[in-house]
Short mmCIF file of C-alpha atoms in Angstrom, two decimals:
data_model
loop_
_atom_site.label_atom_id
_atom_site.label_comp_id
_atom_site.label_asym_id
_atom_site.label_seq_id
_atom_site.Cartn_x
_atom_site.Cartn_y
_atom_site.Cartn_z
CA MET F 1 163.43 81.61 166.81
CA ALA F 2 165.44 84.07 168.67
CA GLY F 3 168.00 83.20 165.64
CA VAL F 4 171.06 84.58 168.16
CA PHE F 5 173.50 81.67 167.41
CA ASP F 6 173.99 79.64 164.82
CA ILE F 7 173.60 76.21 165.35
CA GLU F 8 175.65 73.27 163.62
CA LEU F 9 173.59 71.42 160.87
CA HIS F 10 173.32 67.53 161.18
CA GLU F 11 173.00 65.14 158.10
CA GLY F 12 169.24 65.12 157.11
CA ASP F 13 169.36 69.23 158.22
CA SER F 14 167.92 71.75 155.75
CA ILE F 15 169.06 75.34 155.32
CA ASN F 16 166.32 77.65 154.82
CA GLN F 17 167.58 80.84 153.06
CA ASP F 18 166.90 84.12 154.62
CA ASP F 19 165.19 85.85 152.05
CA SER F 20 163.45 88.53 154.41
CA ASP F 21 162.82 91.86 152.51
CA ASP F 22 162.02 93.46 156.31
CA ASP F 23 165.38 95.22 155.85
CA ILE F 24 164.64 96.79 152.10
CA VAL F 25 162.76 100.65 151.99
CA GLU F 26 161.10 100.98 149.04
CA SER F 27 160.32 105.36 148.14
CA ARG F 28 159.03 106.68 144.83
CA GLU F 29 161.20 108.28 142.64
CA ASP F 30 158.60 111.91 142.97
CA GLU F 31 159.18 111.81 146.38
CA TYR F 32 162.76 112.36 146.89
CA ASN F 33 164.44 115.51 146.57
CA HIS F 34 167.97 114.94 145.20
CA ASP F 35 168.97 118.47 145.92
CA THR F 36 168.66 118.34 149.65
CA ASN F 37 171.45 119.46 151.62
CA VAL F 38 172.69 117.60 154.33
CA ASN F 39 174.98 120.40 155.85
CA THR F 40 172.31 122.47 155.84
CA ILE F 41 169.67 119.89 158.47
CA LEU F 42 172.63 119.07 160.60
CA GLU F 43 173.57 123.31 161.10
CA SER F 44 169.42 124.16 161.77
CA ASP F 45 167.88 125.17 164.52
CA ASN F 46 165.22 122.90 165.36
CA LEU F 47 167.08 119.65 165.72
CA GLU F 48 167.52 118.29 169.31
CA ARG F 49 170.91 117.46 169.79
CA VAL F 50 170.92 114.32 172.82
CA GLN F 51 174.22 113.37 174.06
CA LEU F 52 174.55 109.75 173.88
CA SER F 53 174.80 106.97 177.18
CA GLU F 54 174.25 103.73 178.01
CA GLN F 55 170.71 105.92 180.11
CA ASN F 56 168.83 106.74 177.07
CA LEU F 57 170.50 104.39 174.67
CA ASN F 58 169.29 101.31 175.90
CA ALA F 59 165.80 103.47 177.64
CA GLY F 60 163.62 100.07 179.42
CA GLN F 61 166.03 97.60 179.45
CA GLU F 62 167.14 96.10 182.79
CA LYS F 63 170.52 95.10 182.95
CA THR F 64 170.99 91.89 184.98
CA GLY F 65 174.26 90.42 186.24
CA PRO F 66 174.90 88.19 189.47
CA GLN F 67 174.92 90.60 191.86
CA ASP F 68 170.97 91.42 191.25
CA PHE F 69 170.33 87.51 192.82
CA GLU F 70 170.27 86.49 196.12
CA LEU F 71 171.61 82.29 196.71
CA CYS F 72 169.16 81.13 198.75
CA LYS F 73 169.30 76.93 198.46
CA ILE F 74 171.38 74.72 195.94
CA LEU F 75 168.83 72.85 194.01
CA GLY F 76 171.44 70.66 192.57
CA LYS F 77 174.47 69.95 190.09
CA GLY F 78 176.87 68.95 187.73
CA GLY F 79 179.38 68.37 185.36
CA TYR F 80 178.52 71.91 183.90
CA GLY F 81 177.58 74.60 186.86
CA LYS F 82 175.13 73.98 189.70
CA VAL F 83 171.35 75.27 189.71
CA PHE F 84 170.35 77.74 192.98
CA GLN F 85 166.96 78.63 194.28
CA VAL F 86 167.47 82.47 194.37
CA LYS F 87 165.65 85.93 194.90
CA LYS F 88 165.57 88.72 193.61
CA VAL F 89 167.33 91.73 195.05
CA THR F 90 167.04 95.11 192.60
CA GLY F 91 164.23 96.08 189.83
CA LYS F 92 160.96 95.94 189.67
CA ASP F 93 160.52 91.87 190.73
CA LYS F 94 162.12 92.63 194.03
CA GLY F 95 161.92 89.49 195.77
CA SER F 96 160.57 87.13 193.45
CA ILE F 97 161.55 83.40 193.59
CA PHE F 98 163.00 81.94 190.35
CA ALA F 99 165.86 78.82 189.50
CA MET F 100 169.19 80.00 188.30
CA LYS F 101 171.28 77.34 186.23
CA VAL F 102 174.41 78.54 186.09
CA LEU F 103 176.85 76.37 183.16
CA ARG F 104 180.12 77.41 183.27
CA LYS F 105 181.82 77.73 179.61
CA ALA F 106 185.41 75.96 179.44
CA SER F 107 182.99 73.09 180.45
CA ILE F 108 180.84 73.72 177.56
CA ILE F 109 182.67 74.64 175.19
CA ARG F 110 185.28 71.53 174.29
CA ASN F 111 183.08 70.24 173.12
CA GLN F 112 181.36 71.51 169.67
CA LYS F 113 177.73 69.60 169.95
CA ASP F 114 177.79 70.40 174.02
CA THR F 115 178.43 74.09 172.57
CA ALA F 116 175.41 73.74 170.46
CA HIS F 117 173.19 71.77 172.67
CA THR F 118 173.63 74.86 175.56
CA LYS F 119 172.33 77.86 172.46
CA ALA F 120 169.76 75.74 171.44
CA GLU F 121 168.24 75.35 174.89
CA ARG F 122 168.33 78.63 174.95
CA ASN F 123 166.77 80.22 172.03
CA ILE F 124 164.32 76.91 172.05
CA LEU F 125 163.97 78.36 176.16
CA GLU F 126 163.23 82.28 174.98
CA ALA F 127 161.45 81.45 171.78
CA VAL F 128 158.55 79.21 172.58
CA LYS F 129 155.99 80.35 175.69
CA HIS F 130 152.97 77.82 176.93
CA PRO F 131 151.23 77.19 179.96
CA PHE F 132 153.49 73.95 180.55
CA ILE F 133 156.85 74.74 179.50
CA VAL F 134 158.76 76.56 181.70
CA ASN F 135 159.25 80.76 181.27
CA LEU F 136 162.50 81.33 180.74
CA MET F 137 162.59 84.70 182.54
CA TYR F 138 166.42 86.66 182.24
CA ALA F 139 169.91 85.29 180.61
CA PHE F 140 173.13 87.52 181.04
CA GLN F 141 177.48 85.77 181.70
CA THR F 142 179.96 86.84 183.20
CA GLY F 143 183.93 85.97 181.29
CA GLY F 144 183.16 82.38 182.25
CA LYS F 145 179.54 81.03 183.14
CA LEU F 146 176.41 81.95 181.47
CA TYR F 147 173.46 82.13 183.51
CA LEU F 148 169.93 80.74 183.26
CA ILE F 149 167.16 82.88 184.93
CA LEU F 150 163.44 80.54 185.40
CA GLU F 151 160.43 80.22 186.65
CA TYR F 152 160.50 78.55 190.33
CA LEU F 153 158.95 75.66 189.54
CA CYS F 154 158.43 74.49 193.33
CA GLY F 155 156.48 71.42 193.14
CA GLY F 156 159.27 69.26 191.95
CA GLU F 157 159.74 66.23 190.18
CA LEU F 158 156.58 63.91 188.61
CA PHE F 159 159.70 61.11 189.47
CA THR F 160 159.28 62.22 193.32
CA TYR F 161 155.65 61.39 192.56
CA LEU F 162 154.83 58.70 190.47
CA ASP F 163 158.17 57.14 192.32
CA ARG F 164 156.19 57.90 195.97
CA GLU F 165 152.64 56.13 194.53
CA GLY F 166 154.03 53.18 192.60
CA ILE F 167 151.44 53.61 189.97
CA PHE F 168 149.15 55.83 189.20
CA LEU F 169 145.13 56.03 188.22
CA GLU F 170 144.37 55.64 184.81
CA ASP F 171 142.43 59.61 185.92
CA THR F 172 145.43 60.40 187.14
CA ALA F 173 147.57 59.44 184.37
CA CYS F 174 145.04 60.66 181.63
CA PHE F 175 146.00 64.56 183.71
CA TYR F 176 149.42 64.24 183.30
CA LEU F 177 149.38 63.21 179.76
CA SER F 178 146.97 65.16 178.43
CA GLU F 179 148.83 68.18 179.87
CA ILE F 180 151.94 66.75 178.49
CA ILE F 181 150.36 66.07 174.63
CA LEU F 182 150.12 69.75 174.14
CA ALA F 183 153.36 71.02 175.32
CA LEU F 184 154.77 68.63 172.96
CA GLN F 185 152.15 70.02 170.50
CA HIS F 186 152.88 72.89 170.59
CA LEU F 187 157.14 72.32 170.40
CA HIS F 188 156.40 70.18 167.10
CA ASN F 189 154.33 73.43 165.77
CA GLN F 190 157.56 74.73 166.20
CA GLY F 191 159.86 72.89 164.36
CA ILE F 192 161.73 71.89 167.46
CA ILE F 193 161.80 67.67 168.58
CA TYR F 194 162.24 67.25 172.76
CA ARG F 195 163.38 64.01 172.51
CA ASP F 196 163.76 63.60 176.60
CA LEU F 197 160.63 63.04 177.62
CA LYS F 198 160.73 61.01 181.10
CA PRO F 199 159.64 61.50 184.17
CA GLU F 200 162.34 63.22 186.08
CA ASN F 201 161.66 66.45 183.39
CA ILE F 202 158.72 67.53 183.80
CA LEU F 203 158.14 69.45 187.00
CA LEU F 204 155.16 70.42 188.47
CA ASP F 205 154.03 74.21 189.44
CA GLY F 206 152.57 74.84 193.32
CA GLU F 207 148.72 74.08 191.95
CA GLY F 208 150.11 70.75 190.36
CA HIS F 209 149.65 71.43 186.58
CA VAL F 210 152.60 70.57 184.45
CA LYS F 211 155.84 72.27 182.93
CA LEU F 212 158.22 70.76 180.92
CA THR F 213 161.52 71.53 181.59
CA ASP F 214 165.12 71.05 179.93
CA PHE F 215 165.25 71.32 176.62
CA GLY F 216 169.37 70.84 176.70
CA LEU F 217 168.26 67.50 173.98
CA CYS F 218 166.22 69.16 171.58
CA LYS F 219 166.21 69.68 168.15
CA GLU F 220 165.33 72.58 165.93
CA HIS F 221 164.04 73.54 162.64
CA ILE F 222 162.40 69.64 162.14
CA GLU F 223 159.67 70.25 159.74
CA GLU F 224 157.17 67.55 158.12
CA GLY F 225 159.39 64.82 156.46
CA THR F 226 162.89 66.10 157.89
CA VAL F 227 164.59 64.10 159.64
CA THR F 228 168.19 64.06 162.27
CA HIS F 229 170.49 61.09 163.63
CA THR F 230 172.04 62.22 166.82
CA PHE F 231 172.12 59.91 169.06
CA CYS F 232 170.51 61.09 172.32
CA GLY F 233 168.36 61.20 175.21
CA THR F 234 167.69 58.58 177.79
CA ILE F 235 167.27 54.91 176.98
CA GLU F 236 164.79 53.47 178.45
CA TYR F 237 162.68 55.64 176.62
CA MET F 238 164.19 56.44 173.53
CA ALA F 239 162.74 55.06 170.14
CA PRO F 240 164.30 52.24 168.11
CA GLU F 241 164.90 54.67 165.14
CA ILE F 242 167.85 56.51 167.39
CA LEU F 243 169.11 53.70 168.65
CA THR F 244 169.43 52.53 164.96
CA ARG F 245 170.95 55.74 163.46
CA SER F 246 168.73 55.47 161.08
CA GLY F 247 167.43 59.35 161.29
CA HIS F 248 164.12 60.84 163.07
CA GLY F 249 161.85 63.19 163.42
CA LYS F 250 159.07 64.14 165.78
CA ALA F 251 157.50 61.04 165.84
CA VAL F 252 160.68 59.52 168.83
CA ASP F 253 158.39 61.84 171.00
CA TRP F 254 155.33 59.89 170.57
CA TRP F 255 156.95 56.69 171.06
CA SER F 256 158.46 58.09 174.32
CA LEU F 257 155.32 59.40 175.09
CA GLY F 258 154.04 55.32 175.64
CA ALA F 259 157.02 54.69 177.40
CA LEU F 260 156.21 57.34 179.80
CA MET F 261 152.41 56.20 180.07
CA PHE F 262 153.93 52.57 180.61
CA ASP F 263 155.98 53.43 182.99
CA MET F 264 152.88 55.39 184.78
CA LEU F 265 150.43 52.97 184.65
CA THR F 266 153.40 50.23 185.32
CA GLY F 267 155.78 51.96 187.97
CA MET F 268 158.70 51.45 185.42
CA PRO F 269 159.31 51.39 181.42
CA PRO F 270 158.28 49.14 178.77
CA PHE F 271 161.70 47.20 177.82
CA THR F 272 164.13 47.36 180.77
CA GLY F 273 167.50 45.32 181.25
CA ASP F 274 170.46 44.14 183.81
CA ASP F 275 172.85 46.89 181.46
CA ARG F 276 172.58 49.47 178.79
CA ARG F 277 172.86 46.61 176.40
CA LYS F 278 170.16 44.27 177.49
CA THR F 279 168.20 47.63 178.29
CA ILE F 280 168.75 48.22 173.83
CA GLU F 281 168.31 44.74 172.57
CA LYS F 282 164.86 44.72 174.26
CA ILE F 283 163.79 48.06 173.13
CA LEU F 284 164.79 47.04 169.42
CA ARG F 285 163.33 43.12 169.73
CA GLY F 286 161.08 41.93 173.10
CA LYS F 287 157.64 41.88 172.95
CA LEU F 288 155.12 44.36 174.91
CA SER F 289 153.92 42.48 178.13
CA LEU F 290 150.73 44.63 179.13
CA PRO F 291 149.63 43.76 182.28
CA LEU F 292 145.73 42.81 182.60
CA PHE F 293 144.18 45.40 185.45
CA LEU F 294 144.90 48.25 182.43
CA THR F 295 141.65 49.29 180.47
CA LEU F 296 141.00 47.66 176.86
CA ASP F 297 141.42 51.64 176.05
CA ALA F 298 144.78 51.81 178.24
CA LYS F 299 146.29 49.29 176.52
CA ASP F 300 145.52 50.16 172.82
CA LEU F 301 146.81 53.40 173.09
CA ILE F 302 150.19 52.37 174.14
CA ARG F 303 150.53 49.97 171.54
CA LYS F 304 149.58 51.89 168.74
CA LEU F 305 152.00 54.66 170.49
CA LEU F 306 154.52 52.26 171.04
CA LYS F 307 155.25 50.58 167.75
CA ARG F 308 158.51 50.53 166.02
CA GLN F 309 157.76 50.97 162.93
CA VAL F 310 156.83 54.59 162.42
CA SER F 311 154.59 54.19 160.13
CA HIS F 312 152.77 52.74 162.25
CA ARG F 313 152.80 55.17 165.27
CA LEU F 314 150.14 57.35 166.81
CA GLY F 315 151.02 60.48 165.97
CA SER F 316 153.92 60.07 162.97
CA GLY F 317 151.41 61.45 160.30
CA PRO F 318 150.70 65.52 159.61
CA GLU F 319 148.07 65.86 162.13
CA ASP F 320 150.65 65.05 164.86
CA ALA F 321 149.13 64.86 168.35
CA GLU F 322 145.66 65.35 166.74
CA GLN F 323 145.59 61.35 166.35
CA ILE F 324 146.42 60.84 169.98
CA MET F 325 144.00 63.27 171.11
CA ASN F 326 141.35 61.91 169.72
CA HIS F 327 142.07 58.44 171.15
CA ASN F 328 139.37 56.40 172.94
CA PHE F 329 141.92 57.00 176.51
CA PHE F 330 140.91 60.57 175.81
CA LYS F 331 137.44 60.16 175.51
CA HIS F 332 136.35 62.11 178.57
CA ILE F 333 139.54 64.96 177.93
CA ASN F 334 137.66 68.15 176.99
CA TRP F 335 141.50 69.89 175.83
CA GLN F 336 139.79 74.00 176.62
CA ASP F 337 139.50 72.97 179.43
CA VAL F 338 142.95 71.20 179.49
CA ILE F 339 144.79 74.26 177.85
CA SER F 340 143.28 76.74 180.02
CA ARG F 341 144.51 74.72 183.02
CA LYS F 342 140.90 74.34 184.60
CA LEU F 343 141.58 71.15 185.14
CA GLU F 344 142.03 69.60 188.79
CA PRO F 345 145.05 67.83 189.45
CA PRO F 346 145.79 65.15 190.80
CA PHE F 347 148.50 65.64 193.14
CA LYS F 348 148.45 69.54 195.12
CA PRO F 349 151.83 69.94 196.83
CA SER F 350 152.64 71.21 199.79
CA LEU F 351 154.20 73.78 200.63
CA LYS F 352 154.71 76.19 203.15
CA SER F 353 155.54 78.88 200.85
CA ALA F 354 156.53 80.34 197.52
CA ASP F 355 160.51 79.16 198.37
CA ASP F 356 159.45 76.27 199.60
CA THR F 357 161.92 73.83 198.48
CA SER F 358 160.85 70.24 200.14
CA GLN F 359 159.87 68.56 196.83
CA PHE F 360 164.11 68.75 196.23
CA ASP F 361 167.13 66.89 197.61
CA GLU F 362 168.07 67.96 201.58
CA GLN F 363 171.64 66.29 200.09
CA PHE F 364 171.77 69.74 197.95
CA THR F 365 169.14 71.65 199.63
CA ALA F 366 170.27 71.43 202.71
CA THR F 367 173.99 72.76 201.34
CA VAL F 368 175.51 76.57 201.95
CA PRO F 369 174.65 77.76 198.32
CA VAL F 370 177.83 79.28 197.31
CA ASP F 371 178.16 80.34 192.95
CA SER F 372 181.55 79.00 192.84
CA PRO F 373 184.92 81.69 191.11
CA VAL F 374 186.10 80.27 187.74
CA GLU F 375 189.26 79.25 187.88
CA SER F 376 189.64 80.64 184.27
CA THR F 377 187.87 83.26 181.74
CA LEU F 378 187.85 82.42 177.84
CA SER F 379 189.57 84.53 174.86
CA GLU F 380 187.68 87.20 173.75
CA SER F 381 187.38 85.23 170.47
CA ALA F 382 186.27 81.84 172.25
CA ASN F 383 183.53 84.13 174.36
CA MET F 384 181.60 85.58 170.97
CA ILE F 385 180.34 82.16 170.60
CA PHE F 386 178.01 83.12 173.42
CA GLN F 387 177.15 85.95 171.62
CA GLY F 388 173.36 87.12 171.82
CA PHE F 389 172.99 85.43 175.23
CA THR F 390 171.41 88.10 176.82
CA TYR F 391 167.93 88.18 177.37
CA VAL F 392 165.13 89.71 179.49
CA ALA F 393 161.27 88.07 179.28
CA PRO F 394 158.68 90.66 177.50
CA SER F 395 156.78 89.89 181.14
CA VAL F 396 159.24 91.61 182.84
CA LEU F 397 160.26 94.48 180.47
CA GLU F 398 155.92 95.13 180.24
CA GLU F 399 156.13 95.29 184.40
CA MET F 400 159.13 98.05 184.18
CA CYS F 401 157.01 100.64 181.74
CA ALA F 402 153.58 99.73 183.47
CA GLN F 403 152.91 102.20 185.95
CA PRO F 404 152.91 101.66 189.60
CA ARG F 405 150.28 99.66 191.31
CA VAL F 406 149.46 99.04 194.87
CA VAL F 407 149.19 95.79 194.55
CA SER F 408 153.33 54.78 200.56
CA ALA F 409 153.69 51.58 198.54
CA ARG F 410 157.65 50.92 197.56
CA SER F 411 158.15 52.19 193.76
CA PRO F 412 158.37 48.91 191.77
CA ARG F 413 160.89 51.72 190.26
CA LYS F 414 163.53 51.20 192.71
CA GLY F 415 163.74 47.31 191.88
CA LEU F 416 165.48 47.48 188.89
CA SER F 417 168.43 45.67 188.09
CA CYS F 418 170.28 48.98 186.03
CA THR F 419 173.93 49.79 185.93
CA GLY F 420 173.65 53.36 184.57
CA PHE F 421 173.16 56.02 186.32
CA SER F 422 170.35 58.30 186.33
CA GLY F 423 168.92 61.33 188.21
CA SER F 424 167.13 64.30 186.93
CA LEU F 425 166.70 67.66 188.36
CA HIS F 426 164.72 70.13 187.18
CA GLY F 427 164.75 72.08 184.86
CA LEU F 428 168.31 71.15 184.33
CA SER F 429 168.88 68.25 181.45
CA SER F 430 170.24 65.26 181.39
CA ARG F 431 173.60 64.66 178.61
CA SER F 432 176.43 63.25 180.14
CA PRO F 433 178.28 62.61 182.91
CA ASP F 434 179.34 66.14 181.88
CA GLY F 435 177.22 67.85 180.66
CA HIS F 436 174.62 67.74 182.12
CA LEU F 437 173.67 69.32 185.88
CA ARG F 438 172.68 66.26 188.00
CA ALA F 439 170.59 65.95 190.79
CA ALA F 440 172.36 62.85 193.01
CA SER F 441 169.23 61.79 194.79
CA HIS F 442 168.96 58.42 196.25
CA PHE F 443 165.84 58.13 193.25
CA HIS F 444 167.49 58.94 190.07
CA HIS F 445 170.26 55.14 189.88
CA ASN F 446 168.39 53.24 187.98
CA ARG F 447 168.51 54.74 184.25
CA HIS F 448 170.79 54.72 181.24
CA HIS F 449 171.89 58.11 179.19
CA VAL F 450 173.53 58.62 176.16
CA VAL F 451 174.80 62.46 175.55
CA GLY F 452 174.21 64.16 171.71
CA SER F 453 178.21 64.31 171.05
CA ASN F 454 179.53 61.88 168.29
CA ASN F 455 181.93 61.31 170.84
CA MET F 456 180.37 59.97 173.44
CA GLU F 457 177.75 57.84 171.91
CA ASP F 458 178.84 54.75 174.43
CA THR F 459 179.38 56.56 177.29
CA GLU F 460 176.70 56.28 180.12
CA MET F 461 175.45 59.40 181.34
CA THR F 462 174.23 60.80 184.53
CA ASP F 463 171.41 62.96 184.72
CA ILE F 464 169.95 65.35 186.41
CA GLY F 465 166.53 65.29 187.67
CA PRO F 466 163.96 67.77 185.77
CA LEU F 467 164.54 70.30 188.74
CA LEU F 468 163.56 73.56 186.68
CA ASN F 469 164.21 73.13 183.51
CA PHE F 470 166.81 75.23 182.17
#
């Protein structure tokens, strides 16, 4: 991981001391001249004297800030800030379109867990590179705000396509599930639990391939046998062990995958109630009812993913995703073709240009984009919490150093009877009414969210569509 932030440890976490010897320089006794005169070296005419300056001290590093981006459209907004579509106006990538997630420091810093989640999200975005996970391009900060610049995913949310279609055919669901599985497998291999898998947090790129977004509820440093106890996620997709707070590991993502698969094939999550309490009751004790129109393979996979006893759940063992990939539901899938993005996406986004925003809510895109000034800035000591936030993607640095070159049935989900708020933009993540950027799309009013901070465990959260995962 980037290691630029210290994240608080939860109960059940383990601490691995850094025993690295990388900073130790070994020398052989007979190779060192103890009589060397340092003053003689410094006075030598063979030394080149260079005046240190910002230009030569950080050569090759691009200085990036809000002034380098032109605001084009608003893609979503929430308690912590906004998400914009922006155009780069300087540098080698001038003219490129990105998504810019802007977070107000003063709002984040009020809650220790929200601060930790923001830091973890930034670290994960830097460290994790995968074909089906959103790319972080830049990160920088001002006195009052944090900025994450991510690739712009013009295909919009998977939620939108599912809402429009009502249900997916099994071949369509198989395509999306296969790409999602490889993304989750990569996270798990890095010791990361995702913990917020849902249609709103899955974006499509311009070709129609999946990009997982919104890493605000992820947990790092989870190895085999390690558990954590944070109560967080979106209730309809939340595993029973999170709800009971009995300790959870990577297997919670496979429960969420089962709930997502059920949602894709039937039009709604497997366990829903009139309110949050009834939904939780059904997740913990309700009977799983599978429609007759599902194939035997689909039914079998859903049952095995939605096992309440973790040890019986498919994917819970050391093999992790391999157990799921080997299931008969994916018998026609060539996994090498999946990772190589060779499979034809079921839906090709209808786009006029690379900066097309037609897949996002007009309530936001029709609004004049303004990055509102902060009312106050943090003290120097408070700002130290965000030390090390700045980042430039290696691909950008490589480009800078390179030689110049020429170059419509009604969706069943709308009938869900729920009283919670929902909506997920993104690439933003849904956390709490103030902890998440939120897309107020008319689609997102049927989900119950909870935030991962102890003092808000009983708070219903609003969600922000997976706009662009930031």
